[in-house]
Coordinates of N, CA, C and O in Angstrom, one line a residue:
L25 N -19.8 -9.7 12.1 CA -18.5 -9.4 12.6 C -18.4 -8.0 13.3 O -18.9 -7.1 12.7
F26 N -17.7 -7.9 14.4 CA -17.5 -6.6 15.0 C -16.0 -6.2 14.6 O -15.1 -7.0 14.5
T27 N -15.9 -4.9 14.4 CA -14.5 -4.4 14.1 C -14.2 -3.1 14.8 O -15.1 -2.4 15.2
D28 N -12.9 -2.9 15.0 CA -12.4 -1.7 15.6 C -11.9 -0.8 14.4 O -10.9 -1.1 13.8
L29 N -12.7 0.2 14.1 CA -12.4 1.1 13.0 C -11.0 1.8 13.1 O -10.4 2.0 12.1
K30 N -10.6 2.1 14.3 CA -9.3 2.7 14.6 C -8.2 1.8 14.0 O -7.3 2.2 13.3
E31 N -8.3 0.5 14.4 CA -7.3 -0.5 13.9 C -7.4 -0.6 12.4 O -6.4 -0.7 11.7
D32 N -8.6 -0.7 11.9 CA -8.8 -0.9 10.4 C -8.2 0.3 9.6 O -7.5 0.1 8.6
I33 N -8.4 1.5 10.1 CA -7.9 2.7 9.4 C -6.4 2.7 9.5 O -5.7 3.0 8.5
N34 N -5.8 2.4 10.7 CA -4.4 2.3 10.8 C -3.8 1.3 9.9 O -2.7 1.5 9.3
N35 N -4.5 0.1 9.7 CA -4.0 -0.9 8.8 C -4.0 -0.4 7.4 O -3.1 -0.7 6.6
T36 N -5.1 0.3 7.0 CA -5.2 0.9 5.7 C -4.0 1.9 5.4 O -3.4 1.8 4.3
L37 N -3.6 2.7 6.4 CA -2.5 3.6 6.3 C -1.2 2.8 6.1 O -0.3 3.2 5.3
V38 N -1.1 1.7 6.7 CA 0.1 0.8 6.6 C 0.2 0.3 5.1 O 1.2 0.4 4.5
I39 N -1.0 -0.1 4.6 CA -1.0 -0.6 3.2 C -0.7 0.5 2.2 O 0.0 0.2 1.2
L40 N -1.2 1.7 2.5 CA -0.9 2.8 1.6 C 0.4 3.5 1.8 O 0.7 4.5 1.1
H41 N 1.2 3.0 2.8 CA 2.4 3.7 3.2 C 3.3 4.1 2.0 O 3.8 5.2 2.0
N42 N 3.5 3.3 1.0 CA 4.4 3.6 -0.1 C 3.8 4.7 -1.0 O 4.6 5.4 -1.6
K43 N 2.5 4.9 -1.0 CA 1.9 6.0 -1.7 C 2.0 7.3 -1.0 O 1.8 8.4 -1.6
I44 N 2.0 7.2 0.4 CA 2.1 8.4 1.2 C 3.5 9.0 1.2 O 4.3 8.5 1.9
K45 N 3.7 10.0 0.4 CA 5.1 10.5 0.2 C 5.5 11.3 1.5 O 4.6 11.6 2.3
R46 N 6.7 11.6 1.5 CA 7.3 12.3 2.7 C 6.6 13.7 2.9 O 6.5 14.2 4.0
S47 N 6.1 14.3 1.8 CA 5.6 15.6 1.9 C 4.0 15.6 2.1 O 3.4 16.6 2.1
I48 N 3.5 14.4 2.5 CA 2.1 14.3 2.9 C 2.1 14.0 4.4 O 2.8 13.1 4.9
T49 N 1.4 14.9 5.1 CA 1.3 14.7 6.6 C -0.1 14.0 6.9 O -1.1 14.5 6.3
I50 N -0.1 13.0 7.6 CA -1.3 12.3 8.1 C -1.6 12.7 9.5 O -0.7 12.5 10.4
K51 N -2.7 13.3 9.8 CA -3.1 13.7 11.2 C -4.3 12.8 11.5 O -5.2 12.7 10.8
K52 N -4.1 12.2 12.7 CA -5.2 11.3 13.2 C -5.9 12.0 14.4 O -5.2 12.3 15.3
E53 N -7.2 12.2 14.3 CA -7.9 12.7 15.4 C -9.0 11.7 15.8 O -10.1 11.8 15.3
F54 N -8.6 10.7 16.6 CA -9.5 9.6 16.9 C -10.1 9.7 18.3 O -9.4 9.7 19.3
Q55 N -11.4 9.8 18.3 CA -12.1 9.7 19.6 C -12.2 8.2 20.0 O -12.1 7.4 19.1
E56 N -12.5 8.0 21.3 CA -12.7 6.6 21.6 C -14.1 6.2 21.1 O -15.1 7.0 21.3
I57 N -14.2 5.1 20.3 CA -15.4 4.7 19.7 C -15.6 3.2 20.0 O -14.7 2.5 20.1
P58 N -16.9 2.8 20.0 CA -17.2 1.4 20.2 C -16.9 0.6 18.9 O -16.8 1.2 17.8
K59 N -16.7 -0.7 19.1 CA -16.6 -1.5 17.9 C -18.0 -1.6 17.2 O -19.0 -1.4 17.9
I60 N -18.0 -1.7 15.9 CA -19.3 -1.8 15.2 C -19.4 -3.1 14.5 O -18.4 -3.7 14.1
K61 N -20.7 -3.5 14.3 CA -21.0 -4.8 13.6 C -21.1 -4.4 12.1 O -21.8 -3.5 11.8
C62 N -20.2 -5.0 11.3 CA -20.2 -4.6 9.9 C -19.5 -5.6 9.1 O -19.1 -6.7 9.6
Y63 N -19.2 -5.3 7.8 CA -18.4 -6.1 6.9 C -17.0 -5.4 6.8 O -16.9 -4.5 6.0
P64 N -16.1 -5.7 7.7 CA -14.8 -4.9 7.8 C -14.1 -4.8 6.5 O -13.6 -3.7 6.2
D65 N -14.0 -5.9 5.7 CA -13.2 -5.8 4.5 C -13.8 -4.8 3.5 O -13.1 -4.1 2.8
Q66 N -15.2 -4.8 3.5 CA -15.8 -3.8 2.6 C -15.6 -2.4 3.1 O -15.3 -1.5 2.3
L67 N -15.6 -2.1 4.4 CA -15.4 -0.8 4.9 C -13.9 -0.4 4.6 O -13.6 0.7 4.3
N68 N -13.0 -1.4 4.7 CA -11.6 -1.1 4.4 C -11.4 -0.6 3.0 O -10.5 0.2 2.7
Q69 N -12.2 -1.1 2.1 CA -12.2 -0.7 0.7 C -12.5 0.8 0.6 O -11.9 1.5 -0.2
I70 N -13.5 1.2 1.4 CA -13.9 2.6 1.4 C -12.7 3.5 1.9 O -12.4 4.5 1.3
W71 N -12.1 3.1 3.0 CA -11.0 3.9 3.6 C -9.9 4.0 2.6 O -9.3 5.0 2.4
T72 N -9.6 2.9 1.9 CA -8.5 2.8 0.9 C -8.8 3.8 -0.2 O -8.0 4.6 -0.6
N73 N -10.1 3.7 -0.7 CA -10.5 4.6 -1.8 C -10.4 6.0 -1.5 O -9.8 6.8 -2.2
L74 N -10.9 6.4 -0.3 CA -11.0 7.8 0.0 C -9.6 8.4 0.3 O -9.2 9.5 -0.1
I75 N -8.7 7.6 1.0 CA -7.4 8.1 1.3 C -6.5 8.1 0.0 O -5.8 9.1 -0.2
N76 N -6.7 7.1 -0.8 CA -6.0 7.1 -2.1 C -6.4 8.3 -2.9 O -5.5 8.9 -3.5
N77 N -7.7 8.6 -3.0 CA -8.1 9.7 -3.8 C -7.5 11.0 -3.3 O -7.1 11.9 -4.0
S78 N -7.4 11.2 -1.9 CA -6.8 12.4 -1.3 C -5.4 12.5 -1.7 O -4.9 13.6 -2.1
I79 N -4.6 11.4 -1.6 CA -3.2 11.4 -2.0 C -3.1 11.8 -3.5 O -2.2 12.7 -3.8
E80 N -3.9 11.2 -4.3 CA -3.8 11.6 -5.8 C -4.2 13.0 -6.0 O -3.5 13.7 -6.8
A81 N -5.2 13.5 -5.4 CA -5.7 14.9 -5.6 C -4.6 15.9 -5.2 O -4.5 16.9 -5.8
M82 N -3.9 15.6 -4.1 CA -2.9 16.5 -3.6 C -1.6 16.4 -4.4 O -0.6 17.2 -4.1
K83 N -1.5 15.5 -5.3 CA -0.3 15.3 -6.1 C 1.0 15.2 -5.3 O 2.0 15.8 -5.5
G84 N 0.9 14.4 -4.2 CA 2.0 14.1 -3.4 C 2.4 15.0 -2.3 O 3.4 14.8 -1.6
S85 N 1.7 16.1 -2.1 CA 2.0 17.0 -0.9 C 0.8 17.7 -0.4 O 0.0 18.2 -1.1
G86 N 0.8 17.6 1.0 CA -0.4 18.3 1.6 C -0.7 17.6 3.0 O 0.2 16.8 3.5
I87 N -1.9 17.8 3.5 CA -2.3 17.2 4.8 C -3.5 16.4 4.6 O -4.5 16.9 3.9
I88 N -3.6 15.3 5.2 CA -4.8 14.5 5.3 C -5.1 14.3 6.7 O -4.3 13.9 7.5
I89 N -6.3 14.7 7.1 CA -6.8 14.6 8.5 C -7.9 13.5 8.5 O -8.8 13.6 7.7
I90 N -7.6 12.5 9.4 CA -8.6 11.4 9.5 C -9.2 11.5 10.9 O -8.5 11.5 11.9
R91 N -10.5 11.7 11.0 CA -11.2 11.8 12.3 C -12.1 10.6 12.5 O -12.8 10.2 11.5
L92 N -12.2 10.2 13.7 CA -13.2 9.2 14.1 C -14.0 9.8 15.2 O -13.4 10.3 16.2
K93 N -15.3 9.9 15.1 CA -16.1 10.5 16.1 C -17.3 9.6 16.4 O -17.8 8.8 15.5
H94 N -17.8 9.7 17.6 CA -19.0 9.0 18.0 C -20.1 10.1 18.2 O -20.0 10.9 19.1
I95 N -21.0 10.2 17.3 CA -22.1 11.2 17.3 C -23.4 10.5 17.4 O -23.8 9.8 16.4
E96 N -24.1 10.6 18.5 CA -25.4 9.9 18.7 C -25.2 8.4 18.4 O -24.4 7.8 19.0
A97 N -26.1 7.9 17.5 CA -26.1 6.5 17.3 C -25.1 6.1 16.1 O -25.2 5.0 15.6
N98 N -24.3 7.0 15.7 CA -23.4 6.8 14.6 C -21.9 6.9 15.0 O -21.5 7.7 15.9
I99 N -21.1 6.2 14.2 CA -19.7 6.5 14.1 C -19.5 7.3 12.9 O -20.0 6.9 11.8
V100 N -18.8 8.4 13.0 CA -18.5 9.2 11.8 C -17.0 9.1 11.5 O -16.2 9.4 12.4
V101 N -16.7 8.8 10.3 CA -15.3 8.8 9.8 C -15.2 9.9 8.8 O -15.9 10.0 7.9
E102 N -14.3 10.8 9.2 CA -14.0 12.0 8.3 C -12.7 11.9 7.7 O -11.7 11.6 8.4
I103 N -12.6 12.1 6.4 CA -11.3 12.1 5.7 C -11.2 13.4 4.9 O -12.0 13.7 4.0
E104 N -10.3 14.3 5.4 CA -10.2 15.6 4.9 C -8.8 15.8 4.2 O -7.8 15.4 4.8
D105 N -8.7 16.5 3.1 CA -7.4 16.7 2.5 C -7.3 18.2 2.1 O -8.3 18.9 2.0
S106 N -6.1 18.6 1.9 CA -5.8 20.0 1.6 C -5.5 20.2 0.1 O -4.8 21.1 -0.3
G107 N -6.1 19.3 -0.7 CA -5.9 19.4 -2.1 C -6.7 20.5 -2.8 O -7.2 21.4 -2.1
P108 N -6.8 20.5 -4.1 CA -7.3 21.5 -4.9 C -8.9 21.6 -4.8 O -9.4 22.6 -5.2
G109 N -9.5 20.6 -4.2 CA -11.0 20.6 -4.2 C -11.6 20.0 -5.4 O -10.9 19.8 -6.4
I110 N -12.8 19.7 -5.3 CA -13.6 19.1 -6.4 C -14.4 20.2 -7.0 O -15.2 20.9 -6.3
P111 N -14.3 20.5 -8.3 CA -15.0 21.6 -8.9 C -16.5 21.4 -8.7 O -17.1 20.3 -8.8
K112 N -17.2 22.5 -8.5 CA -18.7 22.5 -8.2 C -19.5 21.8 -9.3 O -20.5 21.1 -8.9
N113 N -19.1 21.9 -10.5 CA -19.8 21.3 -11.6 C -19.7 19.8 -11.6 O -20.5 19.0 -12.2
I114 N -18.6 19.3 -11.0 CA -18.3 17.8 -11.0 C -18.9 17.2 -9.7 O -19.3 16.0 -9.8
L115 N -19.0 17.9 -8.7 CA -19.4 17.4 -7.4 C -20.6 16.5 -7.4 O -20.6 15.4 -6.8
P116 N -21.7 16.9 -8.1 CA -22.9 16.1 -8.1 C -22.7 14.7 -8.8 O -23.5 13.8 -8.6
R117 N -21.7 14.5 -9.6 CA -21.5 13.3 -10.3 C -20.5 12.3 -9.7 O -20.3 11.2 -10.2
I118 N -19.8 12.7 -8.6 CA -18.7 11.9 -8.2 C -19.0 10.5 -7.7 O -18.2 9.6 -7.7
F119 N -20.3 10.2 -7.4 CA -20.7 8.9 -7.0 C -21.3 8.1 -8.1 O -21.7 7.0 -7.9
E120 N -21.3 8.6 -9.3 CA -21.8 7.9 -10.5 C -20.8 6.8 -10.9 O -19.7 7.1 -11.0
P121 N -21.3 5.6 -11.2 CA -20.4 4.6 -11.7 C -19.7 5.1 -13.0 O -20.4 5.7 -13.8
Y122 N -18.5 4.7 -13.1 CA -17.6 5.0 -14.3 C -17.3 6.5 -14.5 O -16.6 6.8 -15.4
F123 N -17.7 7.4 -13.6 CA -17.4 8.8 -13.7 C -16.0 9.0 -13.1 O -15.8 8.6 -12.0
T124 N -15.1 9.5 -13.9 CA -13.7 9.8 -13.3 C -13.2 11.1 -13.9 O -13.5 11.4 -15.0
T125 N -12.4 11.7 -13.1 CA -11.7 12.9 -13.6 C -10.2 12.6 -13.9 O -9.4 13.4 -14.3
K126 N -9.9 11.3 -13.6 CA -8.5 10.9 -13.8 C -8.2 10.7 -15.3 O -9.1 10.3 -16.1
P127 N -6.9 10.8 -15.7 CA -6.5 10.6 -17.1 C -6.9 9.2 -17.5 O -6.9 8.3 -16.7
K128 N -7.1 9.0 -18.8 CA -7.5 7.6 -19.3 C -6.4 6.6 -18.9 O -5.2 6.9 -18.9
G129 N -7.0 5.5 -18.4 CA -6.1 4.4 -17.9 C -5.7 4.5 -16.5 O -5.0 3.6 -16.0
E130 N -6.0 5.6 -15.8 CA -5.6 5.8 -14.4 C -6.7 5.5 -13.4 O -6.4 5.2 -12.2
G131 N -7.9 5.6 -13.8 CA -9.0 5.3 -12.8 C -10.2 4.7 -13.5 O -10.4 5.0 -14.7
T132 N -10.9 3.8 -12.8 CA -12.1 3.2 -13.4 C -13.3 4.0 -13.2 O -14.3 3.8 -13.9
G133 N -13.3 4.9 -12.3 CA -14.5 5.7 -12.0 C -15.5 4.8 -11.1 O -16.6 5.2 -11.0
L134 N -14.9 3.8 -10.5 CA -15.8 2.9 -9.7 C -15.6 3.1 -8.2 O -16.4 2.7 -7.4
G135 N -14.5 3.7 -7.8 CA -14.1 3.8 -6.3 C -15.2 4.4 -5.5 O -15.6 3.8 -4.5
L136 N -15.7 5.6 -5.9 CA -16.7 6.3 -5.0 C -18.1 5.7 -5.2 O -18.8 5.6 -4.2
S137 N -18.4 5.1 -6.4 CA -19.7 4.5 -6.5 C -19.8 3.2 -5.7 O -20.8 3.0 -5.0
I138 N -18.7 2.4 -5.7 CA -18.7 1.2 -4.9 C -18.7 1.6 -3.4 O -19.4 1.0 -2.6
S139 N -17.9 2.6 -3.0 CA -17.9 3.1 -1.6 C -19.3 3.5 -1.2 O -19.8 3.1 -0.1
A140 N -20.1 4.2 -2.0 CA -21.4 4.6 -1.7 C -22.3 3.4 -1.5 O -23.2 3.4 -0.6
E141 N -22.2 2.4 -2.4 CA -23.0 1.2 -2.3 C -22.7 0.5 -1.0 O -23.7 0.0 -0.4
I142 N -21.5 0.3 -0.6 CA -21.1 -0.3 0.6 C -21.7 0.4 1.8 O -22.2 -0.2 2.7
I143 N -21.6 1.7 1.8 CA -22.1 2.5 2.9 C -23.6 2.3 3.0 O -24.2 2.1 4.1
E144 N -24.3 2.3 1.9 CA -25.8 2.1 1.8 C -26.1 0.7 2.4 O -27.0 0.5 3.2
K145 N -25.3 -0.3 2.0 CA -25.5 -1.7 2.5 C -25.4 -1.7 4.1 O -26.0 -2.5 4.7
H146 N -24.6 -0.8 4.6 CA -24.4 -0.7 6.1 C -25.4 0.3 6.7 O -25.2 0.6 7.9
H147 N -26.4 0.7 5.9 CA -27.4 1.6 6.4 C -26.8 3.0 6.9 O -27.3 3.6 7.8
G148 N -25.7 3.3 6.2 CA -25.1 4.6 6.5 C -25.3 5.6 5.4 O -26.1 5.4 4.5
K149 N -24.5 6.7 5.5 CA -24.6 7.7 4.4 C -23.2 8.3 4.3 O -22.4 8.3 5.2
I150 N -23.0 8.9 3.1 CA -21.7 9.6 2.9 C -22.0 11.0 2.4 O -23.0 11.2 1.6
E151 N -21.3 12.0 2.9 CA -21.5 13.4 2.5 C -20.1 13.9 2.1 O -19.1 13.4 2.6
V152 N -20.1 14.9 1.2 CA -18.9 15.5 0.8 C -19.0 17.1 0.8 O -20.1 17.6 0.4
E153 N -18.0 17.7 1.2 CA -17.9 19.2 1.1 C -16.6 19.5 0.5 O -15.6 18.9 0.8
S154 N -16.6 20.4 -0.5 CA -15.3 20.7 -1.1 C -15.2 22.1 -1.6 O -16.2 22.7 -2.0
E155 N -14.0 22.7 -1.4 CA -13.7 24.0 -1.9 C -12.2 23.9 -2.1 O -11.5 23.0 -1.6
P156 N -11.6 24.9 -2.8 CA -10.1 24.8 -3.0 C -9.4 24.8 -1.7 O -9.7 25.6 -0.8
G157 N -8.5 23.8 -1.5 CA -7.7 23.7 -0.3 C -8.4 22.8 0.8 O -7.8 22.6 1.8
K158 N -9.6 22.4 0.5 CA -10.2 21.5 1.5 C -11.3 20.6 0.9 O -12.3 21.2 0.4
T159 N -11.1 19.3 0.9 CA -12.2 18.4 0.6 C -12.4 17.5 1.8 O -11.5 17.0 2.3
L160 N -13.7 17.4 2.2 CA -14.0 16.6 3.4 C -15.1 15.6 3.0 O -16.2 15.9 2.6
F161 N -14.8 14.3 3.2 CA -15.7 13.2 3.1 C -16.1 12.8 4.5 O -15.2 12.6 5.3
K162 N -17.4 12.7 4.7 CA -17.9 12.2 6.0 C -18.7 10.9 5.8 O -19.7 10.9 5.0
V163 N -18.3 9.9 6.4 CA -19.0 8.6 6.4 C -19.7 8.3 7.7 O -19.1 8.3 8.7
F164 N -21.0 8.2 7.7 CA -21.8 8.0 8.9 C -22.2 6.5 8.9 O -22.8 6.0 7.9
L165 N -21.9 5.8 9.9 CA -22.2 4.4 10.1 C -23.0 4.2 11.4 O -22.4 4.6 12.4
P166 N -24.2 3.6 11.3 CA -24.9 3.3 12.6 C -24.1 2.3 13.4 O -23.5 1.4 12.9
I167 N -24.0 2.6 14.7 CA -23.3 1.7 15.6 C -24.0 0.3 15.6 O -23.3 -0.7 15.5
D168 N -25.3 0.3 15.7 CA -26.0 -0.9 15.7 C -26.6 -1.2 14.3 O -27.7 -0.8 14.0
I169 N -25.8 -1.7 13.4 CA -26.2 -1.9 12.0 C -27.1 -3.1 11.9 O -26.7 -4.2 12.4
Q170 N -28.3 -2.9 11.5 CA -29.3 -4.0 11.3 C -28.8 -4.9 10.2 O -28.3 -4.4 9.2
E171 N -29.0 -6.2 10.4 CA -28.7 -7.1 9.3 C -29.6 -6.8 8.1 O -30.8 -6.5 8.2
N172 N -29.0 -6.8 6.9 CA -29.8 -6.6 5.7 C -30.7 -7.8 5.5 O -30.1 -8.9 5.3
T173 N -32.0 -7.7 5.6 CA -32.9 -8.9 5.6 C -33.1 -9.4 4.1 O -33.5 -10.5 4.0
E174 N -32.7 -8.6 3.2 CA -32.9 -9.1 1.8 C -31.9 -10.2 1.5 O -30.7 -10.0 1.6
K175 N -32.4 -11.3 1.0 CA -31.5 -12.4 0.6 C -31.4 -12.3 -0.9 O -32.4 -12.3 -1.6
T176 N -30.1 -12.4 -1.3 CA -29.9 -12.3 -2.8 C -29.9 -13.7 -3.4 O -29.7 -13.8 -4.6
H177 N -30.0 -14.8 -2.6 CA -29.9 -16.1 -3.2 C -31.0 -17.0 -2.6 O -31.5 -16.7 -1.5
G178 N -31.4 -18.0 -3.3 CA -32.5 -18.9 -2.8 C -32.1 -19.7 -1.6 O -31.0 -20.0 -1.4
G179 N -33.1 -20.0 -0.8 CA -32.9 -20.6 0.5 C -32.6 -22.1 0.5 O -32.1 -22.7 1.3

């Protein structure tokens, strides 16, 4: 399936509309990008996780900047927020399954680990930079995603 990431991210923002409080500003900096061959529903799960994490980290007020860029053979999706940042001691663990900083009962600790798995399945990569006042997630997706040749079920 080919998908238009600009459309997909806009749809994610519509779905998250009720969580995006009046004091959260969403800025979109979208370059023209080609459609990519991917699993759109899985990628939408990533955008939902990352934007939702930003909303929660900022506790209802701040700025989220979403960028779409075409860099060489990749589409890069950047999601940046003006929240408190991820403490340096926690940063290396954020993609571990079941690791969460949220209060008991509020998070499963699976959002980022599942996101990382989906990105890997798409032969992409995810990077994060964080300091107080700025957390930036960068998702790199190859424009020409090769089909995963590994079959998980018998023929």
